[in-house]
mmCIF file of C-alpha atoms in Angstrom:
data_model
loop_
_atom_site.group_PDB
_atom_site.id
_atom_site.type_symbol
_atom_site.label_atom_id
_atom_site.label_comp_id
_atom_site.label_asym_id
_atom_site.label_seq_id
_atom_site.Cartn_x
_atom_site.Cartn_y
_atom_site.Cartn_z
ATOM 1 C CA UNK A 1324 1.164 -15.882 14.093
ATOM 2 C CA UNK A 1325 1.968 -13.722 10.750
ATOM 3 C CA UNK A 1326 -0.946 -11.656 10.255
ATOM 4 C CA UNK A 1327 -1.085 -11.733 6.289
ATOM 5 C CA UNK A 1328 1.304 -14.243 4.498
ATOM 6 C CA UNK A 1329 2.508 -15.000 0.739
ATOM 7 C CA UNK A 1330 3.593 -18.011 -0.593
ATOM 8 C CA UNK A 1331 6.420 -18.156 -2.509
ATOM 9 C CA UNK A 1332 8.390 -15.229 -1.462
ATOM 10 C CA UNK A 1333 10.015 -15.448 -4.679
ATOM 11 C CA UNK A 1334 9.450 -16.650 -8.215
ATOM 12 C CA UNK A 1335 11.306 -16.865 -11.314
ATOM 13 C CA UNK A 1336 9.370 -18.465 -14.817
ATOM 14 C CA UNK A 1337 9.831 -18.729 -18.199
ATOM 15 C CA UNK A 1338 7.526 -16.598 -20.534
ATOM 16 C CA UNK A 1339 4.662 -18.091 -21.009
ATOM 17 C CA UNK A 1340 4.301 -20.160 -18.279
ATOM 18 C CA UNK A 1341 0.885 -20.479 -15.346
ATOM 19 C CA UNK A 1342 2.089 -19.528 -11.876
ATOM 20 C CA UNK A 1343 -0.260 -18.830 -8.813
ATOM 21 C CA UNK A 1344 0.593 -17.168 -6.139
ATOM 22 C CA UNK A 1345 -1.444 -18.026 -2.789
ATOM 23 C CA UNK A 1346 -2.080 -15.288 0.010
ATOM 24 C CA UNK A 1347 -3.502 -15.787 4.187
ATOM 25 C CA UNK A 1348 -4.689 -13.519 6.169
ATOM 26 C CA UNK A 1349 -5.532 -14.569 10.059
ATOM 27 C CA UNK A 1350 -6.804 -11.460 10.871
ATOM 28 C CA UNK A 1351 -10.532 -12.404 10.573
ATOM 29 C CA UNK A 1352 -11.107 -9.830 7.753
ATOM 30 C CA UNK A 1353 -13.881 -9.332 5.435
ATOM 31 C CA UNK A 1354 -11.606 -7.615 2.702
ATOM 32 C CA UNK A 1355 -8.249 -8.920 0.825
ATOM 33 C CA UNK A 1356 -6.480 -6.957 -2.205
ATOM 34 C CA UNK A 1357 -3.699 -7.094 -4.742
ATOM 35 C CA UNK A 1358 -1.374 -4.606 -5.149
ATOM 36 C CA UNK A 1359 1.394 -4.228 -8.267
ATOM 37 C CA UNK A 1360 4.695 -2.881 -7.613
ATOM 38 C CA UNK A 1361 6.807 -1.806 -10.299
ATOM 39 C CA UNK A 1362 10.438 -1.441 -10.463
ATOM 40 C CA UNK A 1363 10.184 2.172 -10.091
ATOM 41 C CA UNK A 1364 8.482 1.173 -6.791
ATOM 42 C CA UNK A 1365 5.032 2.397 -7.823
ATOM 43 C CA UNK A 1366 1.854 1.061 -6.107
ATOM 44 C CA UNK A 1367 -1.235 0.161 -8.015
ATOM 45 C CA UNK A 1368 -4.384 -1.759 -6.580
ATOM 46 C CA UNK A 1369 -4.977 -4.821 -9.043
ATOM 47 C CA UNK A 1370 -8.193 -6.805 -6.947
ATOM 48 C CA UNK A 1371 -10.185 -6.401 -4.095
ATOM 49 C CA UNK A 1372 -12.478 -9.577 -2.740
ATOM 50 C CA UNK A 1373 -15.042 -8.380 -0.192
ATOM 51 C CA UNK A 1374 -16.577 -12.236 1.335
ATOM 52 C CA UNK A 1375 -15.198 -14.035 -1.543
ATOM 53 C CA UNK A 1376 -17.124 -11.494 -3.856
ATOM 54 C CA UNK A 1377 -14.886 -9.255 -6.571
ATOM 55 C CA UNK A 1378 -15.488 -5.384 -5.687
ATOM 56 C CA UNK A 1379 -12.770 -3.918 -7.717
ATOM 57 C CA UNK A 1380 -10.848 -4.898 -10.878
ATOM 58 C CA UNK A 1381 -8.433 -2.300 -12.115
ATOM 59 C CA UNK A 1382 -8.379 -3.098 -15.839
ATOM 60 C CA UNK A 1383 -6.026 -5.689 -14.807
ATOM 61 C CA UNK A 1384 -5.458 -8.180 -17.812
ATOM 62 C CA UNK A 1385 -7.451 -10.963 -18.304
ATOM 63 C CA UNK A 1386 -4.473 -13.558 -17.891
ATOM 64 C CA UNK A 1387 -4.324 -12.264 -14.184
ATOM 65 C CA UNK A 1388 -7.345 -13.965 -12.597
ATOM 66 C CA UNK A 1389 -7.813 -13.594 -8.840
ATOM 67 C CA UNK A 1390 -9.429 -16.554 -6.961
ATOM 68 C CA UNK A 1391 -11.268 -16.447 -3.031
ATOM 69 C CA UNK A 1392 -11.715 -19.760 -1.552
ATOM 70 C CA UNK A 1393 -12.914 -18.099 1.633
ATOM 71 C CA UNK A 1394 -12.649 -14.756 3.075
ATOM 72 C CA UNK A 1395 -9.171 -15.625 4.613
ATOM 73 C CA UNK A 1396 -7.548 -16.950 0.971
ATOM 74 C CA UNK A 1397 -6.555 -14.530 -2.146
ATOM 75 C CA UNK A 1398 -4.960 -16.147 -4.612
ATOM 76 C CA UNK A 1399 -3.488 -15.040 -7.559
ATOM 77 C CA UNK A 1400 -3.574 -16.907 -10.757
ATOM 78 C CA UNK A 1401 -1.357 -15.565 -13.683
ATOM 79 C CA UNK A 1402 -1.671 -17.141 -17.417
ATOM 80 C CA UNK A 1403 1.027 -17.170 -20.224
ATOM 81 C CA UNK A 1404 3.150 -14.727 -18.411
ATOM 82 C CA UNK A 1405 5.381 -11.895 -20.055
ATOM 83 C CA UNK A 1406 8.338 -10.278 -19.099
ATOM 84 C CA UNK A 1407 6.483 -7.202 -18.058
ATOM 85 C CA UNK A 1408 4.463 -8.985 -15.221
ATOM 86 C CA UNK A 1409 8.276 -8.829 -13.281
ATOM 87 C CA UNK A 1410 7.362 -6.857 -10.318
ATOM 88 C CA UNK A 1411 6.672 -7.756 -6.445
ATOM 89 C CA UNK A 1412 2.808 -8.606 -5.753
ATOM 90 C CA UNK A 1413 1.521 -7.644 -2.452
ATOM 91 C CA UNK A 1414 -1.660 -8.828 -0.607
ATOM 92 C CA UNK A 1415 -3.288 -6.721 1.944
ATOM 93 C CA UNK A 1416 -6.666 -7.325 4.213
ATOM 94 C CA UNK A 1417 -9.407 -4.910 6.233
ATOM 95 C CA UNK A 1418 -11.212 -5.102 8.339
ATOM 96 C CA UNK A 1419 -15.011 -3.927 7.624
ATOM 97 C CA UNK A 1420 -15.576 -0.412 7.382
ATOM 98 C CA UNK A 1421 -18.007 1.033 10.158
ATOM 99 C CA UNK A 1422 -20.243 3.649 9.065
ATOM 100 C CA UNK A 1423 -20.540 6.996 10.160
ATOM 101 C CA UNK A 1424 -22.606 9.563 10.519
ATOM 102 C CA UNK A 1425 -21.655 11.799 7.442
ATOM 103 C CA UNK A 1426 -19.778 9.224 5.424
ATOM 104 C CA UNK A 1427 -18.435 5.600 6.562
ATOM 105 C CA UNK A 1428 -14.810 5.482 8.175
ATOM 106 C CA UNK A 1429 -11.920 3.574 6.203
ATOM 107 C CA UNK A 1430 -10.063 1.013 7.812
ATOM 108 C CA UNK A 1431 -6.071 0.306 7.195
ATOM 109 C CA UNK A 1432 -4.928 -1.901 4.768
ATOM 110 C CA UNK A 1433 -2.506 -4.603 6.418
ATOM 111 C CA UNK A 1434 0.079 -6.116 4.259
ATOM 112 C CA UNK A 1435 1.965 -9.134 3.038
ATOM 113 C CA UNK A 1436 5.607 -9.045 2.934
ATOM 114 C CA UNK A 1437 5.475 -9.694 -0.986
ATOM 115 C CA UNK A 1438 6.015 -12.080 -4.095
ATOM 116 C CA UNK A 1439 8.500 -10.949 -6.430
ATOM 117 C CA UNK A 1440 8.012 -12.192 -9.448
ATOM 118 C CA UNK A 1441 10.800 -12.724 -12.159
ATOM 119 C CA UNK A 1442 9.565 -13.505 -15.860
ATOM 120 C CA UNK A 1443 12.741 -14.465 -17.813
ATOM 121 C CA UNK B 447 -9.001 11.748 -11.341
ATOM 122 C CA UNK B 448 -7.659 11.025 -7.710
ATOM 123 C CA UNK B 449 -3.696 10.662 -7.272
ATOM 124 C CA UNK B 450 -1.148 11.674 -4.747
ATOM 125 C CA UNK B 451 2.143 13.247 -5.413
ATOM 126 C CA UNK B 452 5.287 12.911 -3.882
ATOM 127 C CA UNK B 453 7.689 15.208 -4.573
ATOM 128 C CA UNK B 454 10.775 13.975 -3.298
ATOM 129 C CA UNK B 455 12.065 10.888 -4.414
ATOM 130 C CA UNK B 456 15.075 10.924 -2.753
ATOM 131 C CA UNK B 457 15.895 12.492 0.873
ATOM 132 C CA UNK B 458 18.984 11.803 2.988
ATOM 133 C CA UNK B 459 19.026 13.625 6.054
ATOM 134 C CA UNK B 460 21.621 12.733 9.017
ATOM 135 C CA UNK B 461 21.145 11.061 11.984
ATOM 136 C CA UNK B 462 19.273 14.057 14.898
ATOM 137 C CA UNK B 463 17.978 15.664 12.254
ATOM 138 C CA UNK B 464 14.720 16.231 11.527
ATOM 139 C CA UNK B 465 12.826 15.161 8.759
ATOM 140 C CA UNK B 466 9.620 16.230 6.642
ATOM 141 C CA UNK B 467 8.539 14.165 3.869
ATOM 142 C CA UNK B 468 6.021 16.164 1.532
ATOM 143 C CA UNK B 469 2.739 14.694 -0.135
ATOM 144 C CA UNK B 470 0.592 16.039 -1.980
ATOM 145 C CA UNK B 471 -3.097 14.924 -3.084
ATOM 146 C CA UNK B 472 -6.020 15.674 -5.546
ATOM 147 C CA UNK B 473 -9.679 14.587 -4.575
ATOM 148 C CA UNK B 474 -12.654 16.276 -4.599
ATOM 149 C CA UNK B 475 -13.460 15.416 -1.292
ATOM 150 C CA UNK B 476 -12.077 15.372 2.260
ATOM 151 C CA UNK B 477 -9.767 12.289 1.374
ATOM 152 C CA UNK B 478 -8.885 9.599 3.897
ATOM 153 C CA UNK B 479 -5.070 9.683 3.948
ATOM 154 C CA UNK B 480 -2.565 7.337 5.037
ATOM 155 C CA UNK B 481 1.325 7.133 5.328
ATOM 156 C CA UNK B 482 3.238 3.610 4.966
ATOM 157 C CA UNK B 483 6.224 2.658 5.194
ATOM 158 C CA UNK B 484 8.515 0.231 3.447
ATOM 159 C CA UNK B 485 11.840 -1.375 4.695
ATOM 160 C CA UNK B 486 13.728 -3.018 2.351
ATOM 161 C CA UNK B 487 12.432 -6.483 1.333
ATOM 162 C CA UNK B 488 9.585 -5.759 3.748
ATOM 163 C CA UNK B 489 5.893 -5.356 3.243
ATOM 164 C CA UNK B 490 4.382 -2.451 3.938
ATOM 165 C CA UNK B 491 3.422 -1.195 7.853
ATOM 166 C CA UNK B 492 1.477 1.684 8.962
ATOM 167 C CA UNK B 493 2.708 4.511 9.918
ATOM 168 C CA UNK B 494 -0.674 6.758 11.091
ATOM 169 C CA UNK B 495 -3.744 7.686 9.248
ATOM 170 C CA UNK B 496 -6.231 10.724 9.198
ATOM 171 C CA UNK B 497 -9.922 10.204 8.667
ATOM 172 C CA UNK B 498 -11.554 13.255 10.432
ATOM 173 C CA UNK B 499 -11.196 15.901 13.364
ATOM 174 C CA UNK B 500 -7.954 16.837 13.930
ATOM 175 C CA UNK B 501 -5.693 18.048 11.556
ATOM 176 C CA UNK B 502 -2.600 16.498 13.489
ATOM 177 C CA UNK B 503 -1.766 13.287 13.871
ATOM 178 C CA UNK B 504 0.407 11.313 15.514
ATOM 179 C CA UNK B 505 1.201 7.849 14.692
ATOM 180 C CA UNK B 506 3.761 5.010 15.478
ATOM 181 C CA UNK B 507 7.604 5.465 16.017
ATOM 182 C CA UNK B 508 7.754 9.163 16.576
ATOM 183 C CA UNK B 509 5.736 10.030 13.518
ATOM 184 C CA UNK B 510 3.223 12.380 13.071
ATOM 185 C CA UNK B 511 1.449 13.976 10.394
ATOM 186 C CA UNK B 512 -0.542 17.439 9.137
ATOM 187 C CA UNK B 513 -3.653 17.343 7.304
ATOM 188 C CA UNK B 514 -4.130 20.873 5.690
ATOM 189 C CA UNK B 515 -6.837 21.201 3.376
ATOM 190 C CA UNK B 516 -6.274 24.523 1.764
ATOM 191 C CA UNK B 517 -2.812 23.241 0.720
ATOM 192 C CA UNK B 518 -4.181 19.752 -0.558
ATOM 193 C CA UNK B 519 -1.367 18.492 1.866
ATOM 194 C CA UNK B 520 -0.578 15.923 4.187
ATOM 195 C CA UNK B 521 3.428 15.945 5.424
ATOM 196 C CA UNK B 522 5.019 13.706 7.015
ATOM 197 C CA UNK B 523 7.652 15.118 9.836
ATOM 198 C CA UNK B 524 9.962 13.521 12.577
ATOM 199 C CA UNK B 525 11.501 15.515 15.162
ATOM 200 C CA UNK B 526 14.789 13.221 15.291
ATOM 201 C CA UNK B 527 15.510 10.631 12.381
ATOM 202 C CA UNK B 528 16.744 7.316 13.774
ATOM 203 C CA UNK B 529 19.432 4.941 11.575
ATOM 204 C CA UNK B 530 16.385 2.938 11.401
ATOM 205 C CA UNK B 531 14.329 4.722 10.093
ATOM 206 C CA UNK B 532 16.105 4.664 6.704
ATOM 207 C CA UNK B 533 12.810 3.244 4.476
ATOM 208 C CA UNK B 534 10.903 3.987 1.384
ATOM 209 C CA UNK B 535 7.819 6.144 2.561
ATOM 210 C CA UNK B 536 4.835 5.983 0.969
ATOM 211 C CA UNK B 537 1.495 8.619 1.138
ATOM 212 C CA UNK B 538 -1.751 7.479 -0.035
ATOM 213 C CA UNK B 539 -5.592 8.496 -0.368
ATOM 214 C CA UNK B 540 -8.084 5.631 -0.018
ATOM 215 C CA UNK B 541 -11.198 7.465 -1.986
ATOM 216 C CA UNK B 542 -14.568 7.616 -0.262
ATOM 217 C CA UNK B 543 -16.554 4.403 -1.312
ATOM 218 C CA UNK B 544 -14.278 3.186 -4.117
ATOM 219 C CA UNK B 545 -14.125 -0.518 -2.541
ATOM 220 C CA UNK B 546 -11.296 0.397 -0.594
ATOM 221 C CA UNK B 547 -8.493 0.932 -2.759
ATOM 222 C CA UNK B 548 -5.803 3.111 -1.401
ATOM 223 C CA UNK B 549 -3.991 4.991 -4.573
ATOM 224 C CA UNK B 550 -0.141 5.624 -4.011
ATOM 225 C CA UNK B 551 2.173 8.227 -4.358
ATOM 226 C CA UNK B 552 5.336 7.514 -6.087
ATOM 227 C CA UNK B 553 7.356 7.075 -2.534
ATOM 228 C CA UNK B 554 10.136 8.546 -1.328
ATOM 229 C CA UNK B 555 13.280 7.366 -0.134
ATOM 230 C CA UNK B 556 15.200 8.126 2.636
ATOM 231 C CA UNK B 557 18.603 7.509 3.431
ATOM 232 C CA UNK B 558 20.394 8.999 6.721
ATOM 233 C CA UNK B 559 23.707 9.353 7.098
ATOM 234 C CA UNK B 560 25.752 8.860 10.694
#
């Protein structure tokens, strides 16, 4: 009953190679992201799918191409990969956010355990 | 532009003590802040969050946390550090209606010592 899962927990490729990475969530929410972390351990938002619909896109190159299926799938697709795409990829999910009077409230993220991805 | 800072990378503190871990944030607004944490290998889990009302809160495995506004700050203290707690500790701000992206501090890692 994992709540958001990653598949493969690990990958290593060859430079220049297509790899996808495929991400779950069970948790019935409207919301999925990718995150990048670096090897210095540093967290940056890639994608967010709202309902299968892109809401944010962080100047993310265009050989990283994120794909919804359904609300519950985010998968990542990566083209012609370089060494400096080595890094663990997390997936996250929300729940809606509930408005507020004054401003709407912001839900947790819940996260995958990670992909980390070795370009050799 | 929006980021967080934290300015410890490194923290070892031994095993009683207690522990604050610092964070810092810029946002023109009354951010929505968030602590995580990260064991090694792991994926990231929730530690507590602050949206509105008061300033303290209190989150899961002894945590709890301090919103204050005039210091753009939002620490992170434990009364007694547990072996297990040894983790890389992350702060964030998730930016009012920015498709709910949370933006991360650097982390900081903490080590404690028997």
């Amino acid at each position: 009953d994992t709540a958001v899962s990653q598949t493969p927990k690990y990958l290593v490729t060859q430079m220049g190679n297509d790899k996808s990475i495929k991400c779950e969530q069970n948790l019935g929410h409207d919301t999925m992201y990718w995150y990048k972390q670096d090897s210095k351990k540093f967290l940056k938002i890639m994608f967010s799918y709202n309902n299968k619909e892109l809401i944010i896109n962080e100047t993310v190159p265009n050989r990283f191409s994120p794909k919804s299926p359904d609300k519950a799938h985010l998968n990542l697709h990566i083209n012609s990969l370089e060494l400096g795409d080595s890094a663990v990829y997390f997936c996250a999910s929300s729940p809606p956010r509930l408005g507020l009077a004054g401003g709407g409230t912001y839900n947790e993220q819940f996260f995958g355990p990670g992909t980390r991805l070795t370009v050799l | 532009a929006q980021s967080v800072t934290q300015p410890d990378i490194h923290i070892t503190v031994s095993e009683g003590a207690s522990l604050e871990l610092r964070c810092n944030y810029s946002y023109g607004a009354t951010p929505y802040l968030f602590w995580y944490v990260q064991s090694p290998g792991q994926g990231l889990q929730l530690l507590l969050k602050y949206f509105s009302g008061d300033t303290l809160v209190q989150g899961i495995k002894g945590f709890e946390a301090e919103f204050k506004r005039s210091q753009s700050s939002f620490n992170l203290r434990k009364p007694s550090v547990h072996w297990s707690d040894a983790a890389e500790y992350f702060c964030a701000v998730g930016p009012y209606n920015q498709g709910g992206k949370l933006i991360f501090g650097q982390g900081t890692e903490l080590s404690v010592k028997p």
